Short mmCIF file of N, CA and C in Angstrom, two decimals:
data_model
loop_
_atom_site.label_atom_id
_atom_site.label_comp_id
_atom_site.label_asym_id
_atom_site.label_seq_id
_atom_site.Cartn_x
_atom_site.Cartn_y
_atom_site.Cartn_z
N MET C 267 72.68 38.15 64.71
CA MET C 267 73.56 37.56 65.69
C MET C 267 74.86 37.08 65.04
N PHE C 268 74.77 36.48 63.87
CA PHE C 268 75.97 35.98 63.20
C PHE C 268 76.91 37.12 62.86
N ASP C 269 76.37 38.27 62.50
CA ASP C 269 77.20 39.44 62.21
C ASP C 269 78.01 39.85 63.43
N ILE C 270 77.41 39.76 64.60
CA ILE C 270 78.11 40.10 65.83
C ILE C 270 79.23 39.10 66.09
N LEU C 271 78.95 37.83 65.92
CA LEU C 271 79.97 36.80 66.10
C LEU C 271 81.15 37.03 65.15
N MET C 272 80.84 37.37 63.90
CA MET C 272 81.89 37.65 62.92
C MET C 272 82.70 38.88 63.35
N TYR C 273 82.01 39.91 63.82
CA TYR C 273 82.67 41.12 64.27
C TYR C 273 83.62 40.80 65.43
N LEU C 274 83.14 40.04 66.39
CA LEU C 274 83.97 39.68 67.54
C LEU C 274 85.17 38.83 67.12
N PHE C 275 84.92 37.88 66.24
CA PHE C 275 85.99 37.00 65.80
C PHE C 275 87.07 37.79 65.06
N GLU C 276 86.65 38.65 64.15
CA GLU C 276 87.62 39.42 63.36
C GLU C 276 88.35 40.46 64.19
N ASN C 277 87.66 41.09 65.16
CA ASN C 277 88.27 42.17 65.91
C ASN C 277 88.99 41.74 67.17
N TYR C 278 88.64 40.60 67.73
CA TYR C 278 89.28 40.18 68.97
C TYR C 278 90.09 38.91 68.81
N ILE C 279 89.53 37.95 68.14
CA ILE C 279 90.18 36.65 68.09
C ILE C 279 91.16 36.59 66.92
N HIS C 280 90.66 36.80 65.73
CA HIS C 280 91.49 36.65 64.54
C HIS C 280 92.61 37.69 64.51
N SER C 281 92.35 38.89 65.04
CA SER C 281 93.36 39.94 65.03
C SER C 281 94.36 39.79 66.17
N GLU C 282 94.15 38.78 67.04
CA GLU C 282 95.00 38.50 68.18
C GLU C 282 95.04 39.67 69.16
N SER C 283 93.95 40.42 69.25
CA SER C 283 93.83 41.49 70.23
C SER C 283 93.66 40.88 71.61
N GLU C 284 93.59 41.72 72.61
CA GLU C 284 93.34 41.26 73.97
C GLU C 284 91.97 40.59 74.00
N VAL C 285 91.93 39.31 74.33
CA VAL C 285 90.70 38.55 74.30
C VAL C 285 89.89 38.72 75.59
N MET C 286 90.55 38.97 76.68
CA MET C 286 89.87 39.08 77.97
C MET C 286 89.24 40.48 78.12
N VAL C 287 88.01 40.61 77.71
CA VAL C 287 87.26 41.86 77.82
C VAL C 287 85.98 41.53 78.56
N ASP C 288 85.60 42.37 79.53
CA ASP C 288 84.38 42.06 80.27
C ASP C 288 83.15 42.32 79.40
N ASN C 289 82.05 41.65 79.78
CA ASN C 289 80.82 41.72 78.98
C ASN C 289 80.27 43.13 78.86
N ASP C 290 80.38 43.94 79.91
CA ASP C 290 79.85 45.30 79.85
C ASP C 290 80.60 46.15 78.82
N THR C 291 81.92 46.05 78.83
CA THR C 291 82.73 46.79 77.85
C THR C 291 82.42 46.31 76.45
N LEU C 292 82.33 45.02 76.30
CA LEU C 292 82.03 44.44 75.00
C LEU C 292 80.65 44.86 74.51
N THR C 293 79.67 44.82 75.41
CA THR C 293 78.31 45.24 75.06
C THR C 293 78.29 46.70 74.63
N ASP C 294 79.00 47.55 75.36
CA ASP C 294 79.07 48.97 75.00
C ASP C 294 79.70 49.16 73.62
N GLU C 295 80.78 48.43 73.37
CA GLU C 295 81.45 48.55 72.07
C GLU C 295 80.54 48.08 70.94
N LEU C 296 79.86 46.95 71.16
CA LEU C 296 78.97 46.42 70.12
C LEU C 296 77.78 47.33 69.89
N THR C 297 77.26 47.92 70.94
CA THR C 297 76.15 48.88 70.80
C THR C 297 76.63 50.09 70.01
N GLY C 298 77.84 50.55 70.33
CA GLY C 298 78.43 51.67 69.60
C GLY C 298 78.68 51.35 68.14
N ALA C 299 78.90 50.08 67.83
CA ALA C 299 79.12 49.66 66.44
C ALA C 299 77.81 49.51 65.68
N GLY C 300 76.68 49.69 66.39
CA GLY C 300 75.39 49.66 65.72
C GLY C 300 74.59 48.38 65.87
N PHE C 301 75.04 47.48 66.71
CA PHE C 301 74.31 46.24 66.91
C PHE C 301 73.24 46.43 67.97
N HIS C 302 72.13 45.69 67.84
CA HIS C 302 71.02 45.80 68.77
C HIS C 302 71.29 44.98 70.03
N GLN C 303 70.80 45.48 71.15
CA GLN C 303 71.04 44.89 72.46
C GLN C 303 70.65 43.41 72.53
N ASP C 304 69.47 43.07 72.03
CA ASP C 304 69.02 41.67 72.13
C ASP C 304 69.90 40.75 71.29
N GLU C 305 70.38 41.20 70.15
CA GLU C 305 71.27 40.39 69.32
C GLU C 305 72.63 40.24 69.98
N ILE C 306 73.07 41.28 70.69
CA ILE C 306 74.34 41.22 71.42
C ILE C 306 74.27 40.13 72.50
N TYR C 307 73.18 40.12 73.25
CA TYR C 307 73.02 39.12 74.30
C TYR C 307 72.97 37.71 73.73
N LYS C 308 72.29 37.54 72.59
CA LYS C 308 72.24 36.22 71.95
C LYS C 308 73.64 35.76 71.53
N ALA C 309 74.42 36.67 70.97
CA ALA C 309 75.77 36.32 70.53
C ALA C 309 76.66 35.97 71.71
N LEU C 310 76.56 36.74 72.78
CA LEU C 310 77.37 36.45 73.96
C LEU C 310 76.96 35.12 74.59
N LYS C 311 75.68 34.84 74.58
CA LYS C 311 75.18 33.56 75.10
C LYS C 311 75.71 32.40 74.24
N TRP C 312 75.72 32.60 72.92
CA TRP C 312 76.24 31.60 71.99
C TRP C 312 77.69 31.29 72.32
N LEU C 313 78.50 32.32 72.57
CA LEU C 313 79.91 32.14 72.90
C LEU C 313 80.08 31.45 74.26
N GLU C 314 79.24 31.81 75.22
CA GLU C 314 79.30 31.17 76.54
C GLU C 314 78.99 29.68 76.42
N LYS C 315 78.00 29.35 75.58
CA LYS C 315 77.64 27.95 75.39
C LYS C 315 78.77 27.19 74.70
N LEU C 316 79.46 27.85 73.78
CA LEU C 316 80.61 27.22 73.12
C LEU C 316 81.65 26.86 74.17
N ALA C 317 81.93 27.77 75.07
CA ALA C 317 82.90 27.50 76.13
C ALA C 317 82.41 26.37 77.04
N ALA C 318 81.12 26.36 77.34
CA ALA C 318 80.55 25.33 78.22
C ALA C 318 80.58 23.94 77.59
N LEU C 319 80.49 23.87 76.27
CA LEU C 319 80.49 22.57 75.59
C LEU C 319 81.81 21.81 75.75
N GLN C 320 82.84 22.50 76.13
CA GLN C 320 84.13 21.85 76.32
C GLN C 320 84.20 21.08 77.63
N ASP C 321 83.19 21.23 78.48
CA ASP C 321 83.14 20.52 79.75
C ASP C 321 82.67 19.10 79.50
N THR C 322 83.60 18.15 79.47
CA THR C 322 83.25 16.77 79.13
C THR C 322 82.40 16.10 80.20
N GLU C 323 82.40 16.63 81.42
CA GLU C 323 81.54 16.05 82.44
C GLU C 323 80.08 16.43 82.21
N ALA C 324 79.85 17.63 81.71
CA ALA C 324 78.49 18.08 81.44
C ALA C 324 77.95 17.48 80.14
N TYR C 325 78.85 17.20 79.19
CA TYR C 325 78.45 16.65 77.90
C TYR C 325 79.26 15.39 77.60
N PRO C 326 79.03 14.32 78.37
CA PRO C 326 79.83 13.10 78.19
C PRO C 326 79.65 12.45 76.83
N CYS C 327 78.56 12.76 76.15
CA CYS C 327 78.33 12.16 74.83
C CYS C 327 79.44 12.54 73.85
N LEU C 328 80.11 13.65 74.10
CA LEU C 328 81.17 14.07 73.20
C LEU C 328 82.45 13.25 73.36
N THR C 329 82.54 12.48 74.43
CA THR C 329 83.73 11.65 74.62
C THR C 329 83.43 10.16 74.48
N LYS C 330 82.18 9.82 74.26
CA LYS C 330 81.79 8.41 74.20
C LYS C 330 81.55 7.90 72.77
N ILE C 331 81.90 8.70 71.79
CA ILE C 331 81.64 8.33 70.40
C ILE C 331 82.88 7.64 69.82
N SER C 332 82.65 6.60 69.06
CA SER C 332 83.74 5.88 68.41
C SER C 332 84.36 6.73 67.31
N ASN C 333 85.64 6.56 67.13
CA ASN C 333 86.33 7.28 66.04
C ASN C 333 85.85 6.83 64.67
N HIS C 334 85.22 5.69 64.61
CA HIS C 334 84.79 5.15 63.32
C HIS C 334 83.28 5.27 63.13
N SER C 335 82.67 6.15 63.85
CA SER C 335 81.22 6.32 63.74
C SER C 335 80.87 7.10 62.48
N VAL C 336 79.62 6.96 62.05
CA VAL C 336 79.11 7.68 60.90
C VAL C 336 78.05 8.64 61.41
N ARG C 337 78.13 9.89 61.00
CA ARG C 337 77.19 10.91 61.47
C ARG C 337 75.93 10.88 60.61
N VAL C 338 74.79 10.69 61.24
CA VAL C 338 73.51 10.76 60.55
C VAL C 338 72.85 12.05 61.03
N TYR C 339 72.56 12.92 60.10
CA TYR C 339 72.01 14.23 60.43
C TYR C 339 70.50 14.17 60.56
N THR C 340 69.96 14.95 61.49
CA THR C 340 68.51 15.03 61.65
C THR C 340 67.95 15.87 60.51
N ALA C 341 66.64 15.84 60.34
CA ALA C 341 65.99 16.63 59.28
C ALA C 341 66.26 18.12 59.50
N GLU C 342 66.21 18.55 60.75
CA GLU C 342 66.46 19.97 61.05
C GLU C 342 67.91 20.35 60.71
N GLU C 343 68.85 19.47 61.04
CA GLU C 343 70.26 19.73 60.73
C GLU C 343 70.48 19.76 59.22
N MET C 344 69.81 18.85 58.49
CA MET C 344 69.96 18.83 57.04
C MET C 344 69.35 20.07 56.39
N GLN C 345 68.35 20.62 57.03
CA GLN C 345 67.75 21.85 56.50
C GLN C 345 68.72 23.02 56.66
N ARG C 346 69.43 23.07 57.77
CA ARG C 346 70.38 24.16 58.02
C ARG C 346 71.70 23.92 57.28
N LEU C 347 72.17 22.68 57.31
CA LEU C 347 73.44 22.32 56.67
C LEU C 347 73.14 21.62 55.35
N ASP C 348 73.23 22.34 54.26
CA ASP C 348 72.93 21.73 52.97
C ASP C 348 73.99 20.69 52.60
N THR C 349 73.83 20.07 51.47
CA THR C 349 74.73 19.00 51.03
C THR C 349 76.17 19.49 50.96
N GLU C 350 76.37 20.70 50.48
CA GLU C 350 77.71 21.25 50.37
C GLU C 350 78.36 21.40 51.76
N CYS C 351 77.59 21.87 52.72
CA CYS C 351 78.10 22.03 54.09
C CYS C 351 78.43 20.68 54.73
N ARG C 352 77.52 19.72 54.58
CA ARG C 352 77.76 18.40 55.15
C ARG C 352 78.96 17.73 54.48
N GLY C 353 79.10 17.93 53.19
CA GLY C 353 80.25 17.39 52.47
C GLY C 353 81.56 18.02 52.95
N PHE C 354 81.52 19.31 53.24
CA PHE C 354 82.71 19.99 53.73
C PHE C 354 83.09 19.47 55.12
N LEU C 355 82.09 19.25 55.97
CA LEU C 355 82.37 18.69 57.30
C LEU C 355 83.02 17.31 57.17
N LEU C 356 82.48 16.48 56.28
CA LEU C 356 83.04 15.15 56.05
C LEU C 356 84.47 15.25 55.53
N PHE C 357 84.70 16.15 54.59
CA PHE C 357 86.03 16.37 54.04
C PHE C 357 87.01 16.75 55.16
N LEU C 358 86.60 17.65 56.05
CA LEU C 358 87.47 18.07 57.15
C LEU C 358 87.76 16.93 58.11
N GLU C 359 86.80 16.04 58.29
CA GLU C 359 87.05 14.85 59.11
C GLU C 359 88.06 13.92 58.43
N GLN C 360 87.91 13.76 57.12
CA GLN C 360 88.78 12.85 56.39
C GLN C 360 90.23 13.33 56.36
N ILE C 361 90.44 14.64 56.40
CA ILE C 361 91.82 15.16 56.39
C ILE C 361 92.28 15.50 57.82
N ASN C 362 91.50 15.07 58.81
CA ASN C 362 91.84 15.20 60.23
C ASN C 362 91.93 16.64 60.74
N VAL C 363 91.17 17.53 60.12
CA VAL C 363 91.03 18.88 60.68
C VAL C 363 90.00 18.84 61.80
N LEU C 364 88.92 18.10 61.57
CA LEU C 364 87.91 17.88 62.60
C LEU C 364 87.95 16.43 63.03
N ASP C 365 87.65 16.22 64.32
CA ASP C 365 87.40 14.87 64.79
C ASP C 365 85.93 14.81 65.17
N PHE C 366 85.47 13.67 65.67
CA PHE C 366 84.04 13.55 65.96
C PHE C 366 83.58 14.56 67.01
N THR C 367 84.44 14.88 67.97
CA THR C 367 84.06 15.83 69.02
C THR C 367 83.93 17.24 68.47
N THR C 368 84.93 17.69 67.72
CA THR C 368 84.87 19.05 67.19
C THR C 368 83.76 19.17 66.14
N ARG C 369 83.51 18.09 65.39
CA ARG C 369 82.39 18.11 64.45
C ARG C 369 81.08 18.34 65.19
N GLU C 370 80.89 17.63 66.30
CA GLU C 370 79.65 17.78 67.06
C GLU C 370 79.55 19.18 67.67
N LEU C 371 80.66 19.73 68.10
CA LEU C 371 80.66 21.11 68.60
C LEU C 371 80.23 22.08 67.50
N VAL C 372 80.75 21.86 66.30
CA VAL C 372 80.39 22.72 65.16
C VAL C 372 78.90 22.60 64.86
N VAL C 373 78.41 21.38 64.76
CA VAL C 373 76.98 21.17 64.45
C VAL C 373 76.11 21.82 65.53
N ASP C 374 76.48 21.65 66.78
CA ASP C 374 75.73 22.26 67.88
C ASP C 374 75.69 23.77 67.75
N ARG C 375 76.83 24.38 67.46
CA ARG C 375 76.90 25.84 67.36
C ARG C 375 76.14 26.34 66.13
N VAL C 376 76.19 25.61 65.04
CA VAL C 376 75.44 26.00 63.83
C VAL C 376 73.94 25.98 64.13
N MET C 377 73.50 24.94 64.81
CA MET C 377 72.06 24.82 65.08
C MET C 377 71.57 25.88 66.06
N GLU C 378 72.46 26.45 66.85
CA GLU C 378 72.08 27.50 67.79
C GLU C 378 72.07 28.89 67.17
N LEU C 379 72.53 29.01 65.94
CA LEU C 379 72.53 30.32 65.29
C LEU C 379 71.10 30.75 64.96
N ASP C 380 70.85 31.99 65.19
CA ASP C 380 69.53 32.56 64.93
C ASP C 380 69.57 33.23 63.55
N THR C 381 69.55 32.39 62.52
CA THR C 381 69.64 32.91 61.16
C THR C 381 68.84 32.03 60.21
N LYS C 382 68.23 32.65 59.24
CA LYS C 382 67.47 31.89 58.25
C LYS C 382 68.38 31.41 57.11
N GLU C 383 69.32 32.25 56.73
CA GLU C 383 70.25 31.94 55.65
C GLU C 383 71.54 31.41 56.25
N PHE C 384 72.03 30.30 55.72
CA PHE C 384 73.29 29.74 56.19
C PHE C 384 73.96 29.06 55.01
N ALA C 385 75.21 29.46 54.75
CA ALA C 385 75.93 28.94 53.59
C ALA C 385 77.28 28.37 54.00
N LEU C 386 77.98 27.80 53.05
CA LEU C 386 79.27 27.18 53.31
C LEU C 386 80.26 28.18 53.92
N ASP C 387 80.28 29.40 53.42
CA ASP C 387 81.20 30.40 53.98
C ASP C 387 80.90 30.66 55.45
N ASP C 388 79.62 30.68 55.83
CA ASP C 388 79.24 30.85 57.23
C ASP C 388 79.75 29.66 58.06
N LEU C 389 79.59 28.47 57.51
CA LEU C 389 80.06 27.27 58.21
C LEU C 389 81.56 27.33 58.46
N LYS C 390 82.31 27.79 57.50
CA LYS C 390 83.76 27.89 57.66
C LYS C 390 84.11 28.80 58.83
N TRP C 391 83.40 29.90 58.98
CA TRP C 391 83.67 30.81 60.10
C TRP C 391 83.29 30.17 61.43
N VAL C 392 82.19 29.45 61.45
CA VAL C 392 81.79 28.77 62.69
C VAL C 392 82.85 27.74 63.08
N ILE C 393 83.35 27.00 62.11
CA ILE C 393 84.38 26.00 62.38
C ILE C 393 85.63 26.68 62.93
N LEU C 394 86.02 27.80 62.33
CA LEU C 394 87.18 28.53 62.84
C LEU C 394 86.96 28.96 64.29
N MET C 395 85.78 29.47 64.59
CA MET C 395 85.48 29.90 65.95
C MET C 395 85.56 28.74 66.94
N VAL C 396 85.01 27.59 66.53
CA VAL C 396 85.03 26.42 67.41
C VAL C 396 86.46 25.95 67.62
N LEU C 397 87.22 25.79 66.54
CA LEU C 397 88.59 25.30 66.67
C LEU C 397 89.46 26.25 67.48
N PHE C 398 89.23 27.54 67.34
CA PHE C 398 90.01 28.51 68.10
C PHE C 398 89.74 28.37 69.60
N ASN C 399 88.51 28.00 69.95
CA ASN C 399 88.12 27.94 71.35
C ASN C 399 88.35 26.58 72.01
N VAL C 400 88.75 25.58 71.25
CA VAL C 400 88.97 24.25 71.83
C VAL C 400 90.48 24.07 72.05
N PRO C 401 90.88 23.89 73.31
CA PRO C 401 92.31 23.68 73.59
C PRO C 401 92.86 22.47 72.84
N GLY C 402 94.08 22.63 72.34
CA GLY C 402 94.74 21.53 71.64
C GLY C 402 94.41 21.45 70.17
N GLN C 403 93.62 22.39 69.65
CA GLN C 403 93.23 22.34 68.24
C GLN C 403 93.95 23.41 67.40
N GLU C 404 95.08 23.89 67.89
CA GLU C 404 95.81 24.96 67.20
C GLU C 404 96.23 24.54 65.79
N SER C 405 96.72 23.30 65.66
CA SER C 405 97.15 22.81 64.36
C SER C 405 95.97 22.71 63.39
N ALA C 406 94.85 22.18 63.88
CA ALA C 406 93.66 22.07 63.03
C ALA C 406 93.16 23.45 62.62
N TYR C 407 93.18 24.40 63.56
CA TYR C 407 92.77 25.78 63.27
C TYR C 407 93.66 26.36 62.16
N SER C 408 94.95 26.18 62.32
CA SER C 408 95.90 26.71 61.34
C SER C 408 95.70 26.06 59.98
N GLN C 409 95.47 24.75 59.97
CA GLN C 409 95.25 24.04 58.72
C GLN C 409 93.98 24.52 58.03
N LEU C 410 92.91 24.72 58.80
CA LEU C 410 91.66 25.22 58.20
C LEU C 410 91.83 26.65 57.72
N GLU C 411 92.53 27.45 58.48
CA GLU C 411 92.76 28.83 58.08
C GLU C 411 93.50 28.86 56.74
N ASP C 412 94.50 28.01 56.59
CA ASP C 412 95.22 27.92 55.31
C ASP C 412 94.29 27.47 54.19
N LEU C 413 93.44 26.50 54.47
CA LEU C 413 92.49 26.01 53.47
C LEU C 413 91.54 27.11 53.02
N ILE C 414 91.06 27.90 53.96
CA ILE C 414 90.06 28.93 53.65
C ILE C 414 90.69 30.13 52.95
N PHE C 415 91.78 30.63 53.50
CA PHE C 415 92.33 31.88 52.99
C PHE C 415 93.27 31.70 51.82
N ASP C 416 93.71 30.46 51.54
CA ASP C 416 94.56 30.21 50.40
C ASP C 416 93.81 29.54 49.27
N GLU C 417 92.45 29.67 49.28
CA GLU C 417 91.65 29.05 48.23
C GLU C 417 91.97 29.66 46.88
N VAL C 418 92.02 28.80 45.89
CA VAL C 418 92.22 29.25 44.52
C VAL C 418 90.89 29.77 44.00
N PRO C 419 90.85 30.98 43.47
CA PRO C 419 89.58 31.50 42.94
C PRO C 419 89.06 30.65 41.79
N GLU C 420 87.73 30.59 41.70
CA GLU C 420 87.09 29.82 40.63
C GLU C 420 87.28 30.54 39.30
N GLY C 421 87.25 29.78 38.24
CA GLY C 421 87.38 30.37 36.91
C GLY C 421 88.78 30.23 36.40
N PRO C 422 88.99 30.68 35.17
CA PRO C 422 90.32 30.54 34.56
C PRO C 422 91.34 31.47 35.22
N LEU C 423 92.55 30.93 35.38
CA LEU C 423 93.65 31.75 35.90
C LEU C 423 94.41 32.32 34.70
N HIS C 424 94.73 33.59 34.77
CA HIS C 424 95.45 34.22 33.64
C HIS C 424 96.86 34.53 34.04
#
């Protein structure tokens, strides 16, 4: 499912292609690209839920949190989000790329992924997807994109 999300993000969102594509056309394209039908439906459902999470009336908890709150992760969340991932989320909050609402959207979307392996690079893509889909987060999206794609490679520079 994560591969499909990455494919969609790179081919439709990140490439600034036409985003408004109906589900049938998208399903046909993804099937043609070699993805399985059940994984396609899971990915589309994941994206629909991301859009639905922006409805503050349906999820009032996302607007009732103090700006100075501390996030305590559940055991299940800590299993999916290792120390490096949680540290990165905290770092993004400290530099104002994420706020408490977008952080919760990210955590929610990560926990809905149907994957056994999850690493920091995967988290970065999920954050980009969330920020891209939340109105008013263009600056944060751009800042994170710069952080991710302008990373200095590890090791000695020659």
